[in-house]
């Protein structure tokens, strides 16, 4: 028997295999790649392992859209839905083309199987086995193609569902955009109406202000003319009358206070009438900040005050704490802000006699001084007109006006544009009321800017002097510095 070789195609006549019909359309220019796997299964070889199936692409796009849904604005959401709808349409078109290509593959496989069947009858032996194996492969390809068609139909249904969903979402997004546009237009119109109303109100207010300003100017001119007429006629104003009344009331209050102190001293003297107290001296003066206290002899047997040794003390209201007032060794002492709320005590020593006098009660504060100081604290720098009576312990002959500046960080003494002293608050600085010096002590203070340099300054009034002391101590305390007189920080035991 003659052996037929594997190269049967070379000996076969071309007319033996019928030609493929010309009406068959191929989707691509090459035939799909297949390989035989285990158990003679036909496996399609993918060229690019990264290429995803249609179902995976649709699932990934859907997940991305749902993930970004909450982060997109209305306008961007509408744009994304439009793009998604276009992508779904493209996927639908690709599915249609794949369906057509699948139909073409079926036709091709059928023609190929018919050709192999025709060839099977013409060959024999081993070539016939090869033809049968090829027919089996074609039938396996047909089965796999049928499975792929089922998957394609399912994918096509999902694509249609996604396209419908995206179309509905796009319509909803357009509707939402239209509603937002209408709402924005409404708000813009309301804002324009509000701005127009405000402009009209401003114009009306401006017209009314101009009219009222003219009326106020005319009224002010009338008042000025009336004031000039009153001034020309030398008629006292109500303010001047009130000032005179206040001065009279202050004088009456001062006189009543003196009488009260005199009666209180007489009452205490009467209560101690059985004691062998000679009462050689007594304290004269109002026990209030802004006045001064003076030692006066009350008996003809009293020694001369100038020949006695004198020392003033400040004592707490309960008598538990007693402080020596350094430098207060004169017969006259003017209370300062540190003495408010404390009892003043003076020891008079004359030869073998030791006499102790004290105020009837704690020193009272000055009326309105605290409010005045609080108003000055708000300023960065306060100026007081002063006269330098002493400099470095020596009398100052000139009585020209100087200016004392009390600021938040330092004190400065000037005369015109010349700076006499300027120092920041420090532990070496001292400030207190003058301790002695006659009835002018209530208007003077002692200031030591630094060691070896000191001044005695006289103010225009007792109120200005006490306000300057309180203001400087307030600012120094803010800088963690305590301003006081010499040795005022050393309390004595009772």
CSV table of C-alpha atoms in Angstrom, one decimal:
chain,number,residue,atom,x,y,z
A,1,UNK,CA,0.0,0.0,0.0
A,2,UNK,CA,1.2,3.3,-0.9
A,3,UNK,CA,2.0,5.6,2.1
A,4,UNK,CA,0.5,9.1,1.9
A,5,UNK,CA,2.9,11.7,3.3
A,6,UNK,CA,1.8,14.6,5.6
A,7,UNK,CA,2.4,17.2,2.8
A,8,UNK,CA,-0.9,16.3,1.2
A,9,UNK,CA,-1.6,19.8,0.3
A,10,UNK,CA,1.1,19.9,-2.3
A,11,UNK,CA,-0.2,16.9,-4.2
A,12,UNK,CA,-3.9,17.8,-3.9
A,13,UNK,CA,-5.4,19.6,-6.7
A,14,UNK,CA,-6.7,23.1,-6.0
A,15,UNK,CA,-10.1,22.2,-7.1
A,16,UNK,CA,-10.4,19.4,-4.4
A,17,UNK,CA,-11.1,22.0,-1.6
A,18,UNK,CA,-14.0,24.2,-2.3
A,19,UNK,CA,-13.3,27.9,-2.0
A,20,UNK,CA,-14.8,30.0,0.7
A,21,UNK,CA,-17.8,32.0,-0.3
A,22,UNK,CA,-17.1,35.7,-1.1
A,23,UNK,CA,-20.0,36.9,1.1
A,24,UNK,CA,-18.1,36.1,4.3
A,25,UNK,CA,-16.9,39.2,6.2
A,26,UNK,CA,-13.9,38.9,8.5
A,27,UNK,CA,-13.7,41.2,11.6
A,28,UNK,CA,-10.0,41.2,11.6
A,29,UNK,CA,-7.1,40.4,9.1
A,30,UNK,CA,-5.9,37.4,11.0
A,31,UNK,CA,-7.3,34.2,12.5
A,32,UNK,CA,-7.6,34.0,16.3
A,33,UNK,CA,-4.7,32.2,18.0
A,34,UNK,CA,-5.6,28.9,19.7
A,35,UNK,CA,-3.6,26.2,21.4
A,36,UNK,CA,-4.3,22.6,22.6
A,37,UNK,CA,-4.4,22.3,26.4
A,38,UNK,CA,-4.7,19.3,28.6
A,39,UNK,CA,-7.4,16.7,27.6
A,40,UNK,CA,-7.3,18.1,24.1
A,41,UNK,CA,-9.1,21.3,25.2
A,42,UNK,CA,-8.9,24.3,22.9
A,43,UNK,CA,-7.6,27.4,24.8
A,44,UNK,CA,-7.6,30.9,23.2
A,45,UNK,CA,-4.2,32.6,23.7
A,46,UNK,CA,-4.4,36.3,24.7
A,47,UNK,CA,-1.8,38.5,23.2
A,48,UNK,CA,-1.9,41.1,26.0
A,49,UNK,CA,-2.4,39.9,29.6
A,50,UNK,CA,-3.5,43.3,30.7
A,51,UNK,CA,-6.5,43.4,28.4
A,52,UNK,CA,-9.7,43.2,30.4
A,53,UNK,CA,-12.9,41.6,29.4
A,54,UNK,CA,-16.0,43.7,28.6
A,55,UNK,CA,-17.6,42.7,32.0
A,56,UNK,CA,-14.6,43.8,34.0
A,57,UNK,CA,-14.3,47.1,32.1
A,58,UNK,CA,-18.0,47.8,32.8
A,59,UNK,CA,-17.7,46.9,36.5
A,60,UNK,CA,-14.6,49.1,37.0
A,61,UNK,CA,-16.2,52.1,35.3
A,62,UNK,CA,-19.3,51.7,37.4
A,63,UNK,CA,-17.3,51.5,40.6
A,64,UNK,CA,-15.3,54.6,39.7
A,65,UNK,CA,-18.5,56.6,39.0
A,66,UNK,CA,-20.2,55.5,42.2
A,67,UNK,CA,-17.0,56.4,44.2
A,68,UNK,CA,-16.7,59.9,42.7
A,69,UNK,CA,-20.4,60.6,42.9
A,70,UNK,CA,-20.2,62.2,46.4
A,71,UNK,CA,-17.2,64.3,45.5
A,72,UNK,CA,-18.4,66.0,42.3
A,73,UNK,CA,-20.4,69.2,42.0
A,74,UNK,CA,-23.7,69.3,40.1
A,75,UNK,CA,-22.2,70.6,37.0
A,76,UNK,CA,-19.2,68.1,37.0
A,77,UNK,CA,-21.7,65.3,37.8
A,78,UNK,CA,-23.7,66.1,34.8
A,79,UNK,CA,-20.6,66.2,32.6
A,80,UNK,CA,-19.5,62.8,34.0
A,81,UNK,CA,-22.9,61.3,33.3
A,82,UNK,CA,-22.7,62.6,29.8
A,83,UNK,CA,-19.3,61.0,29.3
A,84,UNK,CA,-20.5,57.8,30.9
A,85,UNK,CA,-23.5,57.7,28.6
A,86,UNK,CA,-21.2,58.1,25.6
A,87,UNK,CA,-19.0,55.4,26.9
A,88,UNK,CA,-22.0,53.1,27.3
A,89,UNK,CA,-23.1,53.8,23.7
A,90,UNK,CA,-19.6,53.0,22.5
A,91,UNK,CA,-19.6,49.8,24.5
A,92,UNK,CA,-23.0,48.9,23.0
A,93,UNK,CA,-21.6,49.5,19.5
A,94,UNK,CA,-18.6,47.3,20.3
A,95,UNK,CA,-20.9,44.6,21.5
A,96,UNK,CA,-22.9,44.8,18.3
A,97,UNK,CA,-19.7,44.6,16.2
A,98,UNK,CA,-18.5,41.6,18.3
A,99,UNK,CA,-21.9,39.9,17.7
A,100,UNK,CA,-21.4,40.4,13.9
A,101,UNK,CA,-17.9,39.1,14.2
A,102,UNK,CA,-19.1,36.1,16.1
A,103,UNK,CA,-21.7,35.4,13.4
A,104,UNK,CA,-18.9,35.6,10.8
A,105,UNK,CA,-16.8,33.1,12.9
A,106,UNK,CA,-19.7,30.7,12.9
A,107,UNK,CA,-20.0,30.9,9.1
A,108,UNK,CA,-16.3,30.5,8.8
A,109,UNK,CA,-16.2,27.5,11.1
A,110,UNK,CA,-19.1,25.8,9.2
A,111,UNK,CA,-17.4,26.3,5.8
A,112,UNK,CA,-14.1,25.0,7.3
A,113,UNK,CA,-15.8,22.0,8.8
A,114,UNK,CA,-17.5,21.2,5.4
A,115,UNK,CA,-14.1,21.6,3.7
A,116,UNK,CA,-12.5,19.2,6.2
A,117,UNK,CA,-15.4,16.7,5.7
A,118,UNK,CA,-14.9,16.8,2.0
A,119,UNK,CA,-11.2,16.3,2.4
A,120,UNK,CA,-11.7,13.4,4.8
A,121,UNK,CA,-13.3,11.3,2.1
A,122,UNK,CA,-10.4,11.9,-0.3
A,123,UNK,CA,-7.5,11.0,2.0
A,124,UNK,CA,-6.7,7.8,3.9
A,125,UNK,CA,-4.3,6.5,6.5
A,126,UNK,CA,-2.5,8.9,8.9
A,127,UNK,CA,-3.6,11.9,6.9
A,128,UNK,CA,-7.2,10.9,7.6
A,129,UNK,CA,-6.5,10.8,11.3
A,130,UNK,CA,-5.1,14.3,11.1
A,131,UNK,CA,-8.2,15.5,9.2
A,132,UNK,CA,-10.4,14.0,11.9
A,133,UNK,CA,-8.4,15.7,14.6
A,134,UNK,CA,-8.8,19.0,12.8
A,135,UNK,CA,-12.5,18.4,12.5
A,136,UNK,CA,-12.6,17.8,16.3
A,137,UNK,CA,-10.7,21.0,16.9
A,138,UNK,CA,-13.2,22.9,14.7
A,139,UNK,CA,-16.1,21.5,16.6
A,140,UNK,CA,-14.5,22.4,20.0
A,141,UNK,CA,-14.0,26.0,18.6
A,142,UNK,CA,-17.7,26.0,17.7
A,143,UNK,CA,-18.6,25.0,21.2
A,144,UNK,CA,-16.3,27.6,22.8
A,145,UNK,CA,-17.7,30.2,20.4
A,146,UNK,CA,-21.2,29.4,21.5
A,147,UNK,CA,-20.2,29.9,25.1
A,148,UNK,CA,-18.7,33.2,24.3
A,149,UNK,CA,-21.9,34.2,22.5
A,150,UNK,CA,-23.8,33.5,25.7
A,151,UNK,CA,-21.4,35.7,27.7
A,152,UNK,CA,-21.6,38.3,25.1
A,153,UNK,CA,-25.4,38.3,25.3
A,154,UNK,CA,-25.2,38.7,29.1
A,155,UNK,CA,-22.7,41.5,28.8
A,156,UNK,CA,-24.9,43.2,26.2
A,157,UNK,CA,-27.8,43.1,28.7
A,158,UNK,CA,-25.7,44.6,31.4
A,159,UNK,CA,-24.4,47.3,29.0
A,160,UNK,CA,-28.0,48.2,28.1
A,161,UNK,CA,-29.0,48.3,31.8
A,162,UNK,CA,-26.0,50.6,32.6
A,163,UNK,CA,-26.8,52.8,29.6
A,164,UNK,CA,-30.4,53.2,30.8
A,165,UNK,CA,-29.1,54.0,34.3
A,166,UNK,CA,-26.6,56.6,33.0
A,167,UNK,CA,-29.2,58.1,30.7
A,168,UNK,CA,-31.7,58.5,33.7
A,169,UNK,CA,-28.9,59.8,35.9
A,170,UNK,CA,-27.9,62.3,33.2
A,171,UNK,CA,-31.5,63.5,32.9
A,172,UNK,CA,-31.7,63.9,36.7
A,173,UNK,CA,-28.4,65.8,36.7
A,174,UNK,CA,-29.7,68.1,34.0
A,175,UNK,CA,-32.9,68.7,36.0
A,176,UNK,CA,-30.9,69.4,39.2
A,177,UNK,CA,-28.6,71.8,37.3
A,178,UNK,CA,-31.7,73.6,35.9
A,179,UNK,CA,-33.2,73.9,39.4
A,180,UNK,CA,-29.9,75.2,40.8
A,181,UNK,CA,-29.7,77.7,38.0
A,182,UNK,CA,-33.2,78.9,38.7
A,183,UNK,CA,-32.5,79.1,42.4
A,184,UNK,CA,-29.3,81.1,41.8
A,185,UNK,CA,-31.1,83.5,39.4
A,186,UNK,CA,-33.7,84.0,42.1
A,187,UNK,CA,-31.1,84.7,44.7
A,188,UNK,CA,-29.3,87.1,42.4
A,189,UNK,CA,-32.5,89.0,41.7
A,190,UNK,CA,-33.2,89.2,45.5
A,191,UNK,CA,-29.7,90.5,46.1
A,192,UNK,CA,-30.1,93.1,43.4
A,193,UNK,CA,-33.4,94.2,44.9
A,194,UNK,CA,-31.8,94.4,48.4
A,195,UNK,CA,-28.8,96.4,47.1
A,196,UNK,CA,-31.2,98.8,45.3
A,197,UNK,CA,-33.2,99.3,48.6
A,198,UNK,CA,-30.0,100.0,50.5
A,199,UNK,CA,-28.9,102.5,47.9
A,200,UNK,CA,-32.3,104.2,48.1
A,201,UNK,CA,-32.1,104.2,51.9
A,202,UNK,CA,-28.6,105.7,51.8
A,203,UNK,CA,-29.6,108.4,49.4
A,204,UNK,CA,-32.6,109.2,51.6
A,205,UNK,CA,-30.4,109.2,54.7
A,206,UNK,CA,-27.9,111.5,53.0
A,207,UNK,CA,-30.6,113.9,52.0
A,208,UNK,CA,-32.0,113.9,55.6
A,209,UNK,CA,-28.5,114.4,57.0
A,210,UNK,CA,-27.9,117.4,54.8
A,211,UNK,CA,-31.2,118.9,55.8
A,212,UNK,CA,-30.6,118.1,59.5
A,213,UNK,CA,-27.0,119.4,59.3
A,214,UNK,CA,-28.2,122.7,58.0
A,215,UNK,CA,-30.7,122.9,60.9
A,216,UNK,CA,-28.1,121.9,63.5
A,217,UNK,CA,-25.7,124.5,62.1
A,218,UNK,CA,-28.3,127.2,62.3
A,219,UNK,CA,-29.2,126.1,65.8
A,220,UNK,CA,-25.5,126.1,66.8
A,221,UNK,CA,-25.0,129.6,65.4
A,222,UNK,CA,-28.0,130.8,67.5
A,223,UNK,CA,-26.6,129.2,70.6
A,224,UNK,CA,-23.2,130.8,70.0
A,225,UNK,CA,-24.8,134.1,69.5
A,226,UNK,CA,-26.8,133.7,72.7
A,227,UNK,CA,-23.7,132.7,74.6
A,228,UNK,CA,-21.8,135.7,73.3
A,229,UNK,CA,-24.7,137.9,74.4
A,230,UNK,CA,-24.7,136.4,77.9
A,231,UNK,CA,-21.0,136.9,78.1
A,232,UNK,CA,-21.2,140.5,77.1
A,233,UNK,CA,-23.9,141.1,79.7
A,234,UNK,CA,-21.6,139.5,82.4
A,235,UNK,CA,-24.4,137.1,83.5
A,236,UNK,CA,-23.1,134.1,85.6
A,237,UNK,CA,-23.9,130.7,84.1
A,238,UNK,CA,-25.5,127.8,85.9
A,239,UNK,CA,-22.2,125.9,85.9
A,240,UNK,CA,-20.5,128.8,87.8
A,241,UNK,CA,-23.4,128.8,90.3
A,242,UNK,CA,-23.0,125.0,90.8
A,243,UNK,CA,-19.2,125.5,91.3
A,244,UNK,CA,-19.8,128.1,93.9
A,245,UNK,CA,-22.3,125.9,95.7
A,246,UNK,CA,-19.9,123.0,95.6
A,247,UNK,CA,-17.1,125.1,97.1
A,248,UNK,CA,-19.5,126.3,99.8
A,249,UNK,CA,-20.5,122.7,100.6
A,250,UNK,CA,-16.9,121.6,100.7
A,251,UNK,CA,-16.1,124.4,103.2
A,252,UNK,CA,-19.0,123.4,105.3
A,253,UNK,CA,-18.0,119.8,105.2
A,254,UNK,CA,-14.5,120.7,106.2
A,255,UNK,CA,-15.8,122.7,109.1
A,256,UNK,CA,-18.1,120.0,110.2
A,257,UNK,CA,-15.3,117.5,110.1
A,258,UNK,CA,-13.1,119.7,112.3
A,259,UNK,CA,-15.9,120.1,114.8
A,260,UNK,CA,-16.5,116.3,114.8
A,261,UNK,CA,-12.8,115.6,115.5
A,262,UNK,CA,-12.8,118.3,118.2
A,263,UNK,CA,-15.8,116.7,119.9
A,264,UNK,CA,-14.4,113.2,119.5
A,265,UNK,CA,-11.1,114.3,121.2
A,266,UNK,CA,-13.0,116.0,124.0
A,267,UNK,CA,-15.1,112.9,124.5
A,268,UNK,CA,-12.0,110.7,124.7
A,269,UNK,CA,-10.4,113.2,127.1
A,270,UNK,CA,-13.5,113.1,129.3
A,271,UNK,CA,-13.5,109.3,129.4
A,272,UNK,CA,-9.9,109.3,130.5
A,273,UNK,CA,-10.4,112.1,133.1
A,274,UNK,CA,-9.5,109.8,136.0
A,275,UNK,CA,-6.0,109.0,134.6
A,276,UNK,CA,-2.9,111.0,135.4
A,277,UNK,CA,-2.3,112.0,131.8
A,278,UNK,CA,-1.1,115.5,131.4
A,279,UNK,CA,-2.3,115.8,127.8
A,280,UNK,CA,0.5,118.1,126.9
A,281,UNK,CA,0.0,117.7,123.1
A,282,UNK,CA,-2.8,116.9,120.6
A,283,UNK,CA,-3.1,116.3,116.9
A,284,UNK,CA,-4.8,119.0,114.8
A,285,UNK,CA,-6.1,118.4,111.3
A,286,UNK,CA,-8.6,116.4,109.2
A,287,UNK,CA,-7.8,112.7,109.1
A,288,UNK,CA,-8.3,112.4,105.4
A,289,UNK,CA,-6.0,112.0,102.4
A,290,UNK,CA,-5.2,115.4,101.0
A,291,UNK,CA,-4.9,117.2,104.4
A,292,UNK,CA,-2.1,117.4,106.9
A,293,UNK,CA,-1.7,116.6,110.7
A,294,UNK,CA,0.1,118.9,113.1
A,295,UNK,CA,1.3,118.4,116.7
A,296,UNK,CA,0.0,121.3,118.8
A,297,UNK,CA,0.7,121.9,122.6
A,298,UNK,CA,-2.5,121.8,124.7
A,299,UNK,CA,-0.9,122.9,128.0
A,300,UNK,CA,1.3,125.8,129.1
A,301,UNK,CA,3.6,123.3,130.8
A,302,UNK,CA,4.2,121.5,127.5
A,303,UNK,CA,7.9,121.7,126.3
A,304,UNK,CA,8.6,123.4,123.0
A,305,UNK,CA,7.8,121.0,120.1
A,306,UNK,CA,11.0,121.9,118.3
A,307,UNK,CA,13.0,120.7,121.3
A,308,UNK,CA,11.4,117.2,121.3
A,309,UNK,CA,12.3,114.0,119.4
A,310,UNK,CA,9.4,113.0,117.0
A,311,UNK,CA,8.7,109.9,115.1
A,312,UNK,CA,5.6,109.0,113.0
A,313,UNK,CA,4.3,105.5,112.5
A,314,UNK,CA,1.5,103.9,110.5
A,315,UNK,CA,-0.5,101.1,112.3
A,316,UNK,CA,-3.0,98.7,110.8
A,317,UNK,CA,-6.6,99.2,111.8
A,318,UNK,CA,-6.5,96.1,114.1
A,319,UNK,CA,-3.2,97.2,115.7
A,320,UNK,CA,-1.4,94.0,114.6
A,321,UNK,CA,1.2,95.6,112.3
A,322,UNK,CA,3.2,98.8,112.9
A,323,UNK,CA,5.5,100.4,110.4
A,324,UNK,CA,8.0,103.2,111.0
A,325,UNK,CA,7.7,106.0,108.5
A,326,UNK,CA,11.3,106.8,107.7
A,327,UNK,CA,12.1,110.5,107.6
A,328,UNK,CA,8.8,111.5,109.3
A,329,UNK,CA,10.4,113.4,112.2
A,330,UNK,CA,8.7,116.7,111.9
A,331,UNK,CA,5.7,118.1,113.8
A,332,UNK,CA,3.7,118.2,110.5
A,333,UNK,CA,2.9,115.1,108.5
A,334,UNK,CA,0.7,114.9,105.4
A,335,UNK,CA,-0.9,111.5,104.8
A,336,UNK,CA,-0.1,109.8,101.5
A,337,UNK,CA,-2.0,106.9,99.7
A,338,UNK,CA,-0.1,104.3,101.7
A,339,UNK,CA,-1.7,105.7,104.9
A,340,UNK,CA,-5.3,105.2,103.7
A,341,UNK,CA,-7.1,102.7,105.9
A,342,UNK,CA,-4.4,102.9,108.6
A,343,UNK,CA,-4.1,104.7,111.9
A,344,UNK,CA,-1.3,107.3,112.2
A,345,UNK,CA,0.7,107.3,115.4
A,346,UNK,CA,3.4,109.7,116.6
A,347,UNK,CA,5.8,109.4,119.6
A,348,UNK,CA,7.0,112.6,121.3
A,349,UNK,CA,10.0,112.3,123.5
A,350,UNK,CA,11.1,115.2,125.7
A,351,UNK,CA,13.7,114.6,128.3
A,352,UNK,CA,12.1,112.1,130.7
A,353,UNK,CA,8.6,112.3,129.1
A,354,UNK,CA,7.3,109.9,126.4
A,355,UNK,CA,4.0,110.9,124.9
A,356,UNK,CA,2.1,108.9,122.2
A,357,UNK,CA,-0.6,110.4,120.1
A,358,UNK,CA,-2.7,108.7,117.4
A,359,UNK,CA,-5.5,109.5,115.1
A,360,UNK,CA,-9.1,108.8,116.1
A,361,UNK,CA,-9.5,106.3,113.3
A,362,UNK,CA,-8.0,105.2,110.0
A,363,UNK,CA,-7.2,107.8,107.3
A,364,UNK,CA,-10.1,108.2,104.9
A,365,UNK,CA,-9.6,108.3,101.1
A,366,UNK,CA,-10.1,111.4,99.1
A,367,UNK,CA,-13.5,111.7,97.3
A,368,UNK,CA,-13.3,111.0,93.6
A,369,UNK,CA,-9.5,110.4,93.6
A,370,UNK,CA,-9.8,106.7,92.6
A,371,UNK,CA,-12.0,107.5,89.6
A,372,UNK,CA,-9.6,110.2,88.5
A,373,UNK,CA,-6.6,107.8,88.7
A,374,UNK,CA,-8.4,105.1,86.7
A,375,UNK,CA,-9.0,107.7,83.9
A,376,UNK,CA,-5.3,108.5,83.9
A,377,UNK,CA,-4.3,104.9,83.7
A,378,UNK,CA,-5.8,104.6,80.3
A,379,UNK,CA,-3.3,107.2,79.0
A,380,UNK,CA,0.1,106.2,77.9
A,381,UNK,CA,1.8,109.3,79.4
A,382,UNK,CA,0.4,111.8,81.9
A,383,UNK,CA,1.9,115.3,82.5
A,384,UNK,CA,1.8,117.2,85.8
A,385,UNK,CA,3.0,120.8,86.3
A,386,UNK,CA,5.4,120.9,89.2
A,387,UNK,CA,8.0,123.2,90.9
A,388,UNK,CA,11.3,121.8,92.1
A,389,UNK,CA,11.8,123.0,95.7
A,390,UNK,CA,14.8,120.7,96.5
A,391,UNK,CA,17.4,118.9,94.5
A,392,UNK,CA,19.8,116.4,96.0
A,393,UNK,CA,18.9,117.6,99.5
A,394,UNK,CA,19.6,121.3,98.8
A,395,UNK,CA,17.1,124.1,98.3
A,396,UNK,CA,16.4,125.0,94.7
A,397,UNK,CA,16.2,128.8,94.4
A,398,UNK,CA,14.3,129.2,91.2
A,399,UNK,CA,10.5,128.5,91.1
A,400,UNK,CA,10.1,127.9,87.4
A,401,UNK,CA,7.5,125.5,86.1
A,402,UNK,CA,8.7,122.0,85.3
A,403,UNK,CA,6.7,119.1,83.7
A,404,UNK,CA,6.7,115.6,85.4
A,405,UNK,CA,5.9,112.8,82.9
A,406,UNK,CA,4.6,109.6,84.3
A,407,UNK,CA,4.5,106.8,81.8
A,408,UNK,CA,3.8,103.1,81.8
A,409,UNK,CA,7.6,102.2,81.7
A,410,UNK,CA,9.4,105.3,83.1
A,411,UNK,CA,9.2,108.8,84.7
A,412,UNK,CA,10.7,111.9,83.3
A,413,UNK,CA,11.2,115.5,84.6
A,414,UNK,CA,11.6,118.2,82.0
A,415,UNK,CA,12.0,121.9,81.8
A,416,UNK,CA,10.9,123.1,78.3
A,417,UNK,CA,12.9,120.9,75.9
A,418,UNK,CA,15.6,120.1,78.5
A,419,UNK,CA,15.4,116.7,80.3
A,420,UNK,CA,16.4,117.1,83.9
A,421,UNK,CA,15.9,113.4,84.9
A,422,UNK,CA,14.6,110.3,83.0
A,423,UNK,CA,14.7,106.8,84.6
A,424,UNK,CA,12.8,103.5,84.1
A,425,UNK,CA,11.1,101.9,87.0
A,426,UNK,CA,13.6,100.0,89.1
A,427,UNK,CA,14.2,98.8,92.7
A,428,UNK,CA,16.5,101.7,93.3
A,429,UNK,CA,13.7,104.3,92.6
A,430,UNK,CA,11.8,105.8,95.5
A,431,UNK,CA,8.6,107.8,95.5
A,432,UNK,CA,6.5,109.0,98.5
A,433,UNK,CA,4.9,112.0,100.0
A,434,UNK,CA,7.1,114.7,101.7
A,435,UNK,CA,7.5,113.9,105.4
A,436,UNK,CA,7.5,117.3,106.9
A,437,UNK,CA,7.7,120.8,105.6
A,438,UNK,CA,4.8,122.8,107.0
A,439,UNK,CA,1.3,123.1,105.6
A,440,UNK,CA,2.6,122.7,102.0
A,441,UNK,CA,3.6,119.1,102.7
A,442,UNK,CA,0.2,117.9,101.4
A,443,UNK,CA,1.1,119.2,97.9
A,444,UNK,CA,4.7,117.9,97.7
A,445,UNK,CA,6.4,114.5,97.1
A,446,UNK,CA,9.9,113.1,97.3
A,447,UNK,CA,11.3,111.3,94.2
A,448,UNK,CA,14.6,109.5,93.9
A,449,UNK,CA,15.1,108.4,90.3
A,450,UNK,CA,18.4,106.6,91.3
A,451,UNK,CA,20.8,106.5,94.1
A,452,UNK,CA,22.5,109.9,94.8
A,453,UNK,CA,19.9,111.9,92.8
A,454,UNK,CA,16.7,113.1,94.4
A,455,UNK,CA,14.0,115.8,94.1
A,456,UNK,CA,11.2,117.4,96.2
A,457,UNK,CA,8.4,118.4,93.8
A,458,UNK,CA,5.5,120.7,94.6
A,459,UNK,CA,2.2,120.2,92.7
A,460,UNK,CA,-0.6,122.6,92.0
A,461,UNK,CA,-3.0,120.8,94.4
A,462,UNK,CA,-3.2,118.0,96.9
A,463,UNK,CA,-5.3,116.0,94.4
A,464,UNK,CA,-2.6,116.2,91.7
A,465,UNK,CA,0.1,115.1,94.1
A,466,UNK,CA,-1.8,112.1,95.4
A,467,UNK,CA,-2.9,111.1,91.9
A,468,UNK,CA,0.8,111.2,90.7
A,469,UNK,CA,1.9,108.9,93.5
A,470,UNK,CA,-0.9,106.4,92.9
A,471,UNK,CA,-0.4,106.5,89.1
A,472,UNK,CA,3.4,105.9,89.3
A,473,UNK,CA,3.0,103.1,91.8
A,474,UNK,CA,0.3,101.5,89.6
A,475,UNK,CA,2.6,101.5,86.5
A,476,UNK,CA,5.6,100.3,88.6
A,477,UNK,CA,3.6,97.5,90.0
A,478,UNK,CA,2.8,96.4,86.4
A,479,UNK,CA,6.6,96.2,85.9
A,480,UNK,CA,6.9,94.1,89.2
A,481,UNK,CA,8.4,97.1,91.0
A,482,UNK,CA,7.2,98.4,94.3
A,483,UNK,CA,7.6,102.2,94.7
A,484,UNK,CA,7.7,103.4,98.3
A,485,UNK,CA,9.7,105.8,100.5
A,486,UNK,CA,13.0,105.1,102.3
A,487,UNK,CA,12.8,101.9,104.4
A,488,UNK,CA,9.1,101.6,104.0
A,489,UNK,CA,9.4,97.8,103.4
A,490,UNK,CA,10.6,97.1,107.0
A,491,UNK,CA,7.7,96.6,109.4
A,492,UNK,CA,8.2,96.8,113.1
A,493,UNK,CA,6.7,94.5,115.8
A,494,UNK,CA,3.9,95.8,118.0
